[in-house]
mmCIF file of C-alpha atoms and ligand atoms in Angstrom:
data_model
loop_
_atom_site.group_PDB
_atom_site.id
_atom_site.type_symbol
_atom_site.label_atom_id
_atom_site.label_comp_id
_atom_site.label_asym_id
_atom_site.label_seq_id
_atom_site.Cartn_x
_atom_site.Cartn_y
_atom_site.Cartn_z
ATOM 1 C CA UNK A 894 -29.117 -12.996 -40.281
ATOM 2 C CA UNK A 895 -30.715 -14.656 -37.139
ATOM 3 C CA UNK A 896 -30.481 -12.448 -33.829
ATOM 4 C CA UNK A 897 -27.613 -13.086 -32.000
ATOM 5 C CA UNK A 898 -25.849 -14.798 -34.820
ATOM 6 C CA UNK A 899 -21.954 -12.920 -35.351
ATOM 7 C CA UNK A 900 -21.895 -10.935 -38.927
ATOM 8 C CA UNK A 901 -18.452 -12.979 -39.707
ATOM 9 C CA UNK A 902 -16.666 -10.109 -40.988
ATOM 10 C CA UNK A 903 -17.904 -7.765 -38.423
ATOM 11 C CA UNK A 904 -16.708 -9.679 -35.135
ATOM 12 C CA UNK A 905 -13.514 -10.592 -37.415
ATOM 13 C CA UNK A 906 -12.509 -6.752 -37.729
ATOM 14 C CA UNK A 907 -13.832 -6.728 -33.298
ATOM 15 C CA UNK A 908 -11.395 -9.169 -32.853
ATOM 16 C CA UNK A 909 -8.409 -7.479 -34.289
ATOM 17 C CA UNK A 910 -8.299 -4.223 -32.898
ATOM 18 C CA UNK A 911 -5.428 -4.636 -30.310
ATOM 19 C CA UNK A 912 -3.605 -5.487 -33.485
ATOM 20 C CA UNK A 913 -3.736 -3.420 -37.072
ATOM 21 C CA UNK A 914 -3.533 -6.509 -39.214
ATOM 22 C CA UNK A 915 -5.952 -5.314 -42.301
ATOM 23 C CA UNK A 916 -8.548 -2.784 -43.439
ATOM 24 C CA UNK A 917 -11.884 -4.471 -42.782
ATOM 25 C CA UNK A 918 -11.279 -3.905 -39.231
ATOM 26 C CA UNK A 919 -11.760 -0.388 -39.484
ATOM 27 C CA UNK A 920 -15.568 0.740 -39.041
ATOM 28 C CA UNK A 921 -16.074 4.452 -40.452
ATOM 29 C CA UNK A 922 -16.400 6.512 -36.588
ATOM 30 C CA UNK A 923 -13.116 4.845 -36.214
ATOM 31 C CA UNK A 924 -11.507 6.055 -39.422
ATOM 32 C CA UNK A 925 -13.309 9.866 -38.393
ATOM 33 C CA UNK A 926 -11.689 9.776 -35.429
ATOM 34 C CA UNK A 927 -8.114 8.711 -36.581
ATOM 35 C CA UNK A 928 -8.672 11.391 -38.976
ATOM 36 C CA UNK A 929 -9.546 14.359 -37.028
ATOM 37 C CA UNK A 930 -6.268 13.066 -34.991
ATOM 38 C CA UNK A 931 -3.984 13.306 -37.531
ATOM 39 C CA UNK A 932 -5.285 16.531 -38.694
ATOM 40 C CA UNK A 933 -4.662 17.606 -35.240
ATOM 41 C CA UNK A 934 -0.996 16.165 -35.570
ATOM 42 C CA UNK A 935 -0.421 17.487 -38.841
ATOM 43 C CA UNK A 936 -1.470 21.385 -38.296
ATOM 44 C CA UNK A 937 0.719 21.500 -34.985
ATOM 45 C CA UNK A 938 4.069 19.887 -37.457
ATOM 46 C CA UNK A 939 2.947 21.866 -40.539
ATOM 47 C CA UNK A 940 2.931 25.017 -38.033
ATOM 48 C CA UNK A 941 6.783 23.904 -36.433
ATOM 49 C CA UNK A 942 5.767 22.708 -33.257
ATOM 50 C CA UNK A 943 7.799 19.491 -33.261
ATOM 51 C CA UNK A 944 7.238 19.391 -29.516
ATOM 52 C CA UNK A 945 3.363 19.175 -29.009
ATOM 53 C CA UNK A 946 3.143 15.533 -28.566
ATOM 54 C CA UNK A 947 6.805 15.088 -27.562
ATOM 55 C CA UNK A 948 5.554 13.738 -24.134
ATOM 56 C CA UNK A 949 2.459 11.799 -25.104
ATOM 57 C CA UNK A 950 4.227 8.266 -25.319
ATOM 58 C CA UNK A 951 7.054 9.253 -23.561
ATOM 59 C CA UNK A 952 8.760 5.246 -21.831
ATOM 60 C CA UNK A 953 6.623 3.563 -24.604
ATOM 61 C CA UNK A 954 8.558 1.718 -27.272
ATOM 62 C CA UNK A 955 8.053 0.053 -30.683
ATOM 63 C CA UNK A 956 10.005 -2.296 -32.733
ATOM 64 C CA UNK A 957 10.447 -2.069 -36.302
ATOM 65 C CA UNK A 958 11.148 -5.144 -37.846
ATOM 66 C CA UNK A 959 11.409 -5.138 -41.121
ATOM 67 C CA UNK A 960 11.732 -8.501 -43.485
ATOM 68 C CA UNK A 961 11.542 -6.414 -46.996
ATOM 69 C CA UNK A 962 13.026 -3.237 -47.988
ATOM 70 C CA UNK A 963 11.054 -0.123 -47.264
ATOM 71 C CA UNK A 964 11.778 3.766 -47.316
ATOM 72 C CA UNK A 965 8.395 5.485 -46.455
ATOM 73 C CA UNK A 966 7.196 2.881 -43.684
ATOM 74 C CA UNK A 967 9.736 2.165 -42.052
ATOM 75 C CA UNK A 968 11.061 5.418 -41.240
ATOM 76 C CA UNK A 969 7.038 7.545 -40.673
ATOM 77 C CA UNK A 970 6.856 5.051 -38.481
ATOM 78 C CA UNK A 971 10.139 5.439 -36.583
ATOM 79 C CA UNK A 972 9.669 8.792 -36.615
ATOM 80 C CA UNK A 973 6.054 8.842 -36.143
ATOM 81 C CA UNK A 974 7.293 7.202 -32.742
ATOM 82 C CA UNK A 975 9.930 9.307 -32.098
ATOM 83 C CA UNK A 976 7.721 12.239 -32.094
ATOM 84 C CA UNK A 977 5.242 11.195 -30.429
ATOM 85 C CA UNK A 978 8.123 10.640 -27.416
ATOM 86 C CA UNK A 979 8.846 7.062 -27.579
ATOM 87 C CA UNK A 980 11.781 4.350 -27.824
ATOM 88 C CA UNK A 981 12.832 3.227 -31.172
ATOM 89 C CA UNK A 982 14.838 -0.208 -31.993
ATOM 90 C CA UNK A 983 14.804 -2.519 -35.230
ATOM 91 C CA UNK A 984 16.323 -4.433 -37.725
ATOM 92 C CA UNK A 985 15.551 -2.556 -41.794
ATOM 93 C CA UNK A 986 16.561 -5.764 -43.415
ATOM 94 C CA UNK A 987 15.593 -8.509 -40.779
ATOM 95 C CA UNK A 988 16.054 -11.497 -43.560
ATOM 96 C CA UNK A 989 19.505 -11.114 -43.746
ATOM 97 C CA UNK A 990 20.457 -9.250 -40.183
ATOM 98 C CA UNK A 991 18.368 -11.160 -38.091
ATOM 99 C CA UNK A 992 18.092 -14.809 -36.832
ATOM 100 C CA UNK A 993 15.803 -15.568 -39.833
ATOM 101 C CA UNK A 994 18.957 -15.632 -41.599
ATOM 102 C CA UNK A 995 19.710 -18.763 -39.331
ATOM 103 C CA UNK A 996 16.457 -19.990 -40.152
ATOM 104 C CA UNK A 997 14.706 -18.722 -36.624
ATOM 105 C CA UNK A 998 10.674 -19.293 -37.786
ATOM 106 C CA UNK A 999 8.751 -15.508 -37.261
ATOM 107 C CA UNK A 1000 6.766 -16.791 -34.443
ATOM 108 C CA UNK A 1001 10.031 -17.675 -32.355
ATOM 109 C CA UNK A 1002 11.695 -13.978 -33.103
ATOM 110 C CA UNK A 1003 8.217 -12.322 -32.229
ATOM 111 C CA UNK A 1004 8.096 -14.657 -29.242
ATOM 112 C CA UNK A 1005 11.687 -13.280 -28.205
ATOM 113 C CA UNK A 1006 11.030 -10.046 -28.937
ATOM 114 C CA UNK A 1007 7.749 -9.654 -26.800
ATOM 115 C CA UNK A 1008 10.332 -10.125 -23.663
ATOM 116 C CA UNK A 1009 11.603 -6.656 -24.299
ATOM 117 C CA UNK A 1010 9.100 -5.513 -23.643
ATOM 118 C CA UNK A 1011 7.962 -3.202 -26.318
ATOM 119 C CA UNK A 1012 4.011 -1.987 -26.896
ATOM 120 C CA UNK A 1013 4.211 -2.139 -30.425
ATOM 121 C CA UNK A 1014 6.163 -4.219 -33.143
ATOM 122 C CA UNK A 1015 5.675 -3.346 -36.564
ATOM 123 C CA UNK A 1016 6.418 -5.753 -39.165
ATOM 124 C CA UNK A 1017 6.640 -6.191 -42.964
ATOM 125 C CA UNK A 1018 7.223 -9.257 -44.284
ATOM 126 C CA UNK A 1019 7.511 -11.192 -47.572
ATOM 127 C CA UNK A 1020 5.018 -13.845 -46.605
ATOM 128 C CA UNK A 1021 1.334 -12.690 -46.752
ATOM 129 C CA UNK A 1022 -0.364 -13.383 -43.308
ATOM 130 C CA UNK A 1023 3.065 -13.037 -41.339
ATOM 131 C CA UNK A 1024 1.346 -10.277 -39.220
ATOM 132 C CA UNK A 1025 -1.460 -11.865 -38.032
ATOM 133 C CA UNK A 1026 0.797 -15.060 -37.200
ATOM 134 C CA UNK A 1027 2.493 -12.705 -35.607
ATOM 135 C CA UNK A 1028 -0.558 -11.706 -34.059
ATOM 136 C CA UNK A 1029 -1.667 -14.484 -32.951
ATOM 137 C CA UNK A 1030 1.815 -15.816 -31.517
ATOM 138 C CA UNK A 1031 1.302 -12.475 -28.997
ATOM 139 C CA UNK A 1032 -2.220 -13.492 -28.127
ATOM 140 C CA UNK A 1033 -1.548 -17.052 -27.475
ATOM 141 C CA UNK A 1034 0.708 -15.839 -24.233
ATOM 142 C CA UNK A 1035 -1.694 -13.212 -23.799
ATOM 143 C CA UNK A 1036 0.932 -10.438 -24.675
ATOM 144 C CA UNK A 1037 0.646 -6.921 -24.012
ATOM 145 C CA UNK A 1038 1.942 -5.908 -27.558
ATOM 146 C CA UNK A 1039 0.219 -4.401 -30.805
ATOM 147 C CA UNK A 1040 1.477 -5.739 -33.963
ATOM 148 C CA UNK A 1041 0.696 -3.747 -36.796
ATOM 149 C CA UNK A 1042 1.337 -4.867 -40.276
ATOM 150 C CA UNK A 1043 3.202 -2.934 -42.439
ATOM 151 C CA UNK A 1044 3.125 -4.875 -45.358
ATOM 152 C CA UNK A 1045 2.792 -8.522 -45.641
ATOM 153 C CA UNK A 1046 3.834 -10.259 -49.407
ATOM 154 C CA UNK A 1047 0.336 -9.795 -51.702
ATOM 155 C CA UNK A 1048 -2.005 -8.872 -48.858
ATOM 156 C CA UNK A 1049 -2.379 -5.997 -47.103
ATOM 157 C CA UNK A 1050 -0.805 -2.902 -46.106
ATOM 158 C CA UNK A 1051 -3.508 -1.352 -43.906
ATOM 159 C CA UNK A 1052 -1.429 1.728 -42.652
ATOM 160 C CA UNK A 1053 -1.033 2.725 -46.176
ATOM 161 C CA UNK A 1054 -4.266 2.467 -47.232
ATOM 162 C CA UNK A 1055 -5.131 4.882 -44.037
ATOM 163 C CA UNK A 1056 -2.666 7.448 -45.299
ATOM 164 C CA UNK A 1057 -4.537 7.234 -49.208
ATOM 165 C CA UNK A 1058 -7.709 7.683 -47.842
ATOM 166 C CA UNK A 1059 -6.910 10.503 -45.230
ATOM 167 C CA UNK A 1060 -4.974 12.457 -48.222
ATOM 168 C CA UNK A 1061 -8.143 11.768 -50.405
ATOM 169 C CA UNK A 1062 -10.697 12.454 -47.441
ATOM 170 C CA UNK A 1063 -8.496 16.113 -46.980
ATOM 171 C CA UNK A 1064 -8.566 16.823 -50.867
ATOM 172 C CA UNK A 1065 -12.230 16.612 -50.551
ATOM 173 C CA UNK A 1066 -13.011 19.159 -48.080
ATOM 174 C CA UNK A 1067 -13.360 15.470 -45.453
ATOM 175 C CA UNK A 1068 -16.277 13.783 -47.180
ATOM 176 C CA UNK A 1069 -15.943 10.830 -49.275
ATOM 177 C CA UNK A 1070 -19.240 10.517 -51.360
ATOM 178 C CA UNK A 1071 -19.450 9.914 -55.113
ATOM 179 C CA UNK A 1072 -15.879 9.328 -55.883
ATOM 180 C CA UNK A 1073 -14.678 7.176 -58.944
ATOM 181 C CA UNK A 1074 -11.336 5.825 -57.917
ATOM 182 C CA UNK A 1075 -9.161 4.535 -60.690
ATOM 183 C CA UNK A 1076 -6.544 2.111 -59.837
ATOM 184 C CA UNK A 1077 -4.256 0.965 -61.875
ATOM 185 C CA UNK A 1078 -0.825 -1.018 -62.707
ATOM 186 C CA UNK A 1079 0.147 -4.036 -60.845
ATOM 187 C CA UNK A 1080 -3.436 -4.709 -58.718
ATOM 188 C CA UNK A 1081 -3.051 -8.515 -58.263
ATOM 189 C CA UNK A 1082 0.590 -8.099 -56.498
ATOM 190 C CA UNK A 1083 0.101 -4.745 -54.889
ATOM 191 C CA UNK A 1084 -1.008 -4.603 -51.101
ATOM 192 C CA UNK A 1085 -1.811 -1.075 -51.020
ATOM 193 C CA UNK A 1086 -4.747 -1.321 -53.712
ATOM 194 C CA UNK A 1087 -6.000 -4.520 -51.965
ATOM 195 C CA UNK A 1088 -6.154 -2.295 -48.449
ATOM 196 C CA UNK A 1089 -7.609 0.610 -50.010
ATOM 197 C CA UNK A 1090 -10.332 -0.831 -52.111
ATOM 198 C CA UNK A 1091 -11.501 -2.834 -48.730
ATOM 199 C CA UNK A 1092 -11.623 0.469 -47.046
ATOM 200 C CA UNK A 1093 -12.824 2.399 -49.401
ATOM 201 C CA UNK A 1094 -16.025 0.019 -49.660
ATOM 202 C CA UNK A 1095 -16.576 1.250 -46.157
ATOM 203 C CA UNK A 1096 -18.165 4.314 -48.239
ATOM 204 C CA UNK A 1097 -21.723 3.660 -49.682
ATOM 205 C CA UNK A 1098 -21.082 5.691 -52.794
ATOM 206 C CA UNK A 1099 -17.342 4.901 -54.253
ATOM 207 C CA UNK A 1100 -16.849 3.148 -57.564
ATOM 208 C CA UNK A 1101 -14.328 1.575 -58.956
ATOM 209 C CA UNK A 1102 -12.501 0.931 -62.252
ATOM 210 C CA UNK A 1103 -9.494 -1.381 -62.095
ATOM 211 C CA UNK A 1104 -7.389 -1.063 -65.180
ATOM 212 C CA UNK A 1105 -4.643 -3.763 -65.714
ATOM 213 C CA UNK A 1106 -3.179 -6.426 -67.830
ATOM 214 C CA UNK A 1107 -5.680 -9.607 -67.536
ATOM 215 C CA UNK A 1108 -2.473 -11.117 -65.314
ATOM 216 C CA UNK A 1109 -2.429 -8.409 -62.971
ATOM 217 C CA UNK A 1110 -6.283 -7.823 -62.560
ATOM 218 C CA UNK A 1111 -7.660 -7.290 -58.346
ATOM 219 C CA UNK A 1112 -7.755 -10.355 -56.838
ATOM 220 C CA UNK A 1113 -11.598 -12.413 -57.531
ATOM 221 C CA UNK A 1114 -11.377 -12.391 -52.938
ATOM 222 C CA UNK A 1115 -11.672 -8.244 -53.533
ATOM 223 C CA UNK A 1116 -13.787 -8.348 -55.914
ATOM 224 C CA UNK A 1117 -16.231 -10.731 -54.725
ATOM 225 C CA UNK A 1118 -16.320 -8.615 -51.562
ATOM 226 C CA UNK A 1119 -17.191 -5.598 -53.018
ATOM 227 C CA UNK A 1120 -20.200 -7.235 -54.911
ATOM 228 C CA UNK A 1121 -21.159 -8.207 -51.136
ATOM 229 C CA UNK A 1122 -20.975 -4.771 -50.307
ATOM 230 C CA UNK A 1123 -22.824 -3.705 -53.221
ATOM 231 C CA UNK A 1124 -20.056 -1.562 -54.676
ATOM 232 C CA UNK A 1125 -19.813 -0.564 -58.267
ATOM 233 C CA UNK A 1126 -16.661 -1.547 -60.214
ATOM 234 C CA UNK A 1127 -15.932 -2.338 -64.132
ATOM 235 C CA UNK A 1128 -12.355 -4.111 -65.053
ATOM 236 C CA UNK A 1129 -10.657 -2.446 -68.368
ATOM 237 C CA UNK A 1130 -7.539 -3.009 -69.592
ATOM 238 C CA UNK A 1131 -6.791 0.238 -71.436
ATOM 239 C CA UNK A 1132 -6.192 3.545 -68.732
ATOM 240 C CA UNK A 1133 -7.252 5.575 -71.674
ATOM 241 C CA UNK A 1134 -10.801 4.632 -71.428
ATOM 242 C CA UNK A 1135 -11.186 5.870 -68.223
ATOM 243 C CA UNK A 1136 -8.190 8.639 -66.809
ATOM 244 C CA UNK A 1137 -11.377 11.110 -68.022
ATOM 245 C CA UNK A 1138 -13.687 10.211 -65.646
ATOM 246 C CA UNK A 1139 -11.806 9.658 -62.595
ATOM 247 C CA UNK A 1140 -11.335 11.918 -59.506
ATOM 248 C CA UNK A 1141 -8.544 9.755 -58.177
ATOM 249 C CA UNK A 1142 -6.162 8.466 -60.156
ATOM 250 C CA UNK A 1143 -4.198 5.607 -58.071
ATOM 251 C CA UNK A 1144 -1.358 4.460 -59.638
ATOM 252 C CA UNK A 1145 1.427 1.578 -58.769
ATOM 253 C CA UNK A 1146 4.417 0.099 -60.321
ATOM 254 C CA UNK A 1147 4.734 -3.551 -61.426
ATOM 255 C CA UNK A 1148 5.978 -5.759 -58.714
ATOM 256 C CA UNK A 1149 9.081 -6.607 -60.104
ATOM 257 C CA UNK A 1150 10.160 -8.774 -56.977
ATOM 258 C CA UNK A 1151 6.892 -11.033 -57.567
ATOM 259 C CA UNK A 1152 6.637 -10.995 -61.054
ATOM 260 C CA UNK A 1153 7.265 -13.265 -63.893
ATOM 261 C CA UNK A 1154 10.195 -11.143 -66.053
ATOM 262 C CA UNK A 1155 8.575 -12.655 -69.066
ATOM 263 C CA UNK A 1156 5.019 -10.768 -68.557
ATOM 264 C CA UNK A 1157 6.887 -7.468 -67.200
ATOM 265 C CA UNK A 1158 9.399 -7.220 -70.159
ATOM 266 C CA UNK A 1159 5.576 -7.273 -72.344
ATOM 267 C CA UNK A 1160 3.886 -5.220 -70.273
ATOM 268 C CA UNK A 1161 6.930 -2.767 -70.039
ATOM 269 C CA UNK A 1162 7.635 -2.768 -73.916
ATOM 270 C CA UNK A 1163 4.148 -1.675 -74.412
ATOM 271 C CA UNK A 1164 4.527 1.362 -72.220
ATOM 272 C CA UNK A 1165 0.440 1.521 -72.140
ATOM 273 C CA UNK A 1166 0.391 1.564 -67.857
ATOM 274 C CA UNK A 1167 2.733 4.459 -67.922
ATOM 275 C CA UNK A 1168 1.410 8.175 -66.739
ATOM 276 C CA UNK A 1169 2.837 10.757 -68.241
ATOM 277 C CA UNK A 1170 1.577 14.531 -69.274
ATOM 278 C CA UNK A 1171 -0.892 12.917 -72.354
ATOM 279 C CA UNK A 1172 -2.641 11.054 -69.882
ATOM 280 C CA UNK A 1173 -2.805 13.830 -67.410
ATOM 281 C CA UNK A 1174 -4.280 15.883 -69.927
ATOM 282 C CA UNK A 1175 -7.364 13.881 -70.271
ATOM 283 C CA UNK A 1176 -8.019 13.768 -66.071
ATOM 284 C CA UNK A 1177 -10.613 16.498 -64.761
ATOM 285 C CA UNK A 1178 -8.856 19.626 -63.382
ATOM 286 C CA UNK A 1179 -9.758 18.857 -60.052
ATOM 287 C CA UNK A 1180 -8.766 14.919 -60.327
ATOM 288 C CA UNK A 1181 -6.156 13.725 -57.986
ATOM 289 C CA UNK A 1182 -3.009 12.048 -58.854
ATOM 290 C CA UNK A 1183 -1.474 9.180 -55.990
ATOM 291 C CA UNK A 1184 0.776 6.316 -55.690
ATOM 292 C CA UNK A 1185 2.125 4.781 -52.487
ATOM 293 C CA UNK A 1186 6.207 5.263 -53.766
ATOM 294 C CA UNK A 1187 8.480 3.732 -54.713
ATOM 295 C CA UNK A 1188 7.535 4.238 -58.637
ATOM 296 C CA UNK A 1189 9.434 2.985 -61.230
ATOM 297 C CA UNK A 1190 8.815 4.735 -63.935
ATOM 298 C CA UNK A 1191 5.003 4.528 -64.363
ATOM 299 C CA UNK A 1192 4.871 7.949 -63.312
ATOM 300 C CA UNK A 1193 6.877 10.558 -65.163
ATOM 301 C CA UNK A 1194 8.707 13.283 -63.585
ATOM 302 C CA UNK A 1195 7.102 15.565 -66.151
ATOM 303 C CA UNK A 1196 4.099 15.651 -64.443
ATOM 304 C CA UNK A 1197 5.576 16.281 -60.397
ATOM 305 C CA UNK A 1198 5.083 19.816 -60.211
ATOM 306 C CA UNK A 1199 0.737 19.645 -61.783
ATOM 307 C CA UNK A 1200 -1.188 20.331 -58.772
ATOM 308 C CA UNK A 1201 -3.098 17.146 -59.242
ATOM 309 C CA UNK A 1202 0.072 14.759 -59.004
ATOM 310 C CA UNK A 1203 0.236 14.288 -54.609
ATOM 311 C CA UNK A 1204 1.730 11.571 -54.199
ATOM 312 C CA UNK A 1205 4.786 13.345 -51.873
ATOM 313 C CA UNK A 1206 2.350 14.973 -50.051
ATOM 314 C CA UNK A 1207 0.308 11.320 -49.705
ATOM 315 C CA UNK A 1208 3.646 10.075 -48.314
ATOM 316 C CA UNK A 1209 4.174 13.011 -45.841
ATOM 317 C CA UNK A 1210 0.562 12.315 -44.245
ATOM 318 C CA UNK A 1211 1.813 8.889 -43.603
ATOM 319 C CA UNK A 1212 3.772 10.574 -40.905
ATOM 320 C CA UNK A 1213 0.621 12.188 -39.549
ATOM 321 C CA UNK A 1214 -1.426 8.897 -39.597
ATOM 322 C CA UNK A 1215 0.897 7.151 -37.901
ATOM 323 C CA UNK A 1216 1.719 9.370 -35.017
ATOM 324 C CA UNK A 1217 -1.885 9.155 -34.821
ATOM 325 C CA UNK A 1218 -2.283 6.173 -34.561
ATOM 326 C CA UNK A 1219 0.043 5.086 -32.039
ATOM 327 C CA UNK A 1220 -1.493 7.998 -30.098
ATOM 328 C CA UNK A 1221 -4.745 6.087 -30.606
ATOM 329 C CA UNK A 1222 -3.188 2.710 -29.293
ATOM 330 C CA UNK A 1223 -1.623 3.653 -26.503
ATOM 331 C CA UNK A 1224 -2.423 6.968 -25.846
HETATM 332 N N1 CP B 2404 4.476 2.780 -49.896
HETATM 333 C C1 CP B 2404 5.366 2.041 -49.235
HETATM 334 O O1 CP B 2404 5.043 1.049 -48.563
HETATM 335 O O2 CP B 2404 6.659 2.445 -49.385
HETATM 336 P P1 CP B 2404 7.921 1.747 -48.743
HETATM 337 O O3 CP B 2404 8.053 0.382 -49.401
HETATM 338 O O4 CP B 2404 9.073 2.653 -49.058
HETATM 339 O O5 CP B 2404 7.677 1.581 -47.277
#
């Protein structure tokens, strides 16, 4: 690269970071500082102080607005928010309850919305790149508001991918070097893998092996970036090749809601994506276990209580993140 020429993706992630649109924008001092806040967050809730950072946001207010259905989003966030001292309003099912429903476009209601002044809207939407039109709708008026996407169709769900990696960055006494991360299940539909693998690729020394049906194998964009990045990966389709050599399992249902019922009645029948305690038999003692919730039967109950299976802990340190990082936007 010539001196003074712009390393694309580099002043694309400087660009965004008054919004949280997608996981490239994250540099790894960033991601060590988010960290050691949330750790901060998390021993002062884990040791029931509720009250610590009660005043920290206090008059500062977020919107939740909220296109698809969500459990584990939606509400960390709200009560990420609430914690952390501030205002809370929203709509959980914004399709149907909102004026979308009237056919209002996004960048109208986002438009509206910035006039109540909140600080921070987050949104999840069925459309991938909603947020950053939302984005970009704010910083065309020049808007003091964050948008941070919480999900947006097949793309990205960056605050998810911050929550996988701080719960795998904790299980490994906070360093990240040498891990083979398995991912598996429904990896061309599923936002959180796409967020993760980009921000996992942050770190020099993590490989990859993406196990899936041919159909539902990472996207050729991801894939082609991490060959940029000169990180390791191998497609398979069978998990049994390669549940023995992993030290993080990350599992994720099939995306019913964007997938043809013909391919998911096959891949279903063949129950060969499905964990259960055969496969965890074959993982290293020390491996560990996550999906991002909901699951849908890819995971079996059997296996809940096996030290390696942390997937309701993963979702509990979405809480942390997020209080985190609203204290790092606006704190
Ligand atoms: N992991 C996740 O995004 O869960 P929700 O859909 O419940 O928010």
């Amino acid at each position: 690269m010539c001196p003074g020429q712009l390393d694309h993706e580099l002043w694309r992630g400087m660009e965004k970071q008054k919004h949280i649109i997608e996981t490239q924008q994250f540099d790894l001092p960033r991601i060590e500082r988010l960290f050691e806040q949330t750790r901060r967050v998390q021993r002062s809730l884990e040791t029931g102080n509720r009250h610590e950072f009660g005043y920290s946001l206090k008059g500062r207010s977020m919107i939740s607005l909220f296109y698809e259905p969500s459990t584990r989003t939606r509400i960390s966030f709200e009560r990420a928010a609430q914690l952390c001292g501030m205002n809370v309003c929203g709509t959980e099912n914004a399709g149907e309850f909102s004026s979308a429903a009237k056919g209002e476009t996004l960048e109208d209601s986002i438009r509206t919305l910035t006039g109540y002044y909140p600080d921070v809207i987050v949104l999840r939407h069925k459309e991938t790149g909603a947020a950053q039109r939302a984005a970009d709708t704010i910083d065309r008026y020049q808007l003091p508001v964050h948008v941070i996407n919480g999900g947006d169709g097949t793309g990205q769900h960056p605050t998810q991918a911050l929550l996988d990696l701080y719960t795998i960055w904790e299980s490994r006494k906070e360093r990240i070097e040498n891990v083979h991360v398995v991912m598996g299940g429904d990896l061309a539909h599923g936002r959180t893998v796409h967020s993760l693998a980009y921000v996992l690729a942050k770190y020099s020394t993590v490989h990859f092996t993406f196990v899936a049906p041919t159909e539902l194998q990472m996207k050729k964009e991801i894939t082609d970036y991490l060959t940029r990045h000169g990180i390791r990966y191998t497609l398979e389709t069978d998990p049994k090749t390669v549940l023995r050599d992993a030290d993080v399992v990350y599992w994720t249902r099939l995306q019913k809601e964007r997938l043809d019922p013909k391919l998911r009645e096959d891949i279903e029948r063949h129950g060969m994506y499905q964990i259960g305690q055969s496969e965890v038999d074959m993982m290293k003692p020390d491996a560990l276990i996550l999906h991002p919730l909901p699951r849908v039967g890819e995971i079996s109950t059997e296996i809940d209580d096996d030290p390696r299976a942390q997937y309701f802990k993963q979702a509990q340190n979405g809480l942390y993140v997020r209080m985190a990082l609203l204290l790092e936007l606006l704190g």
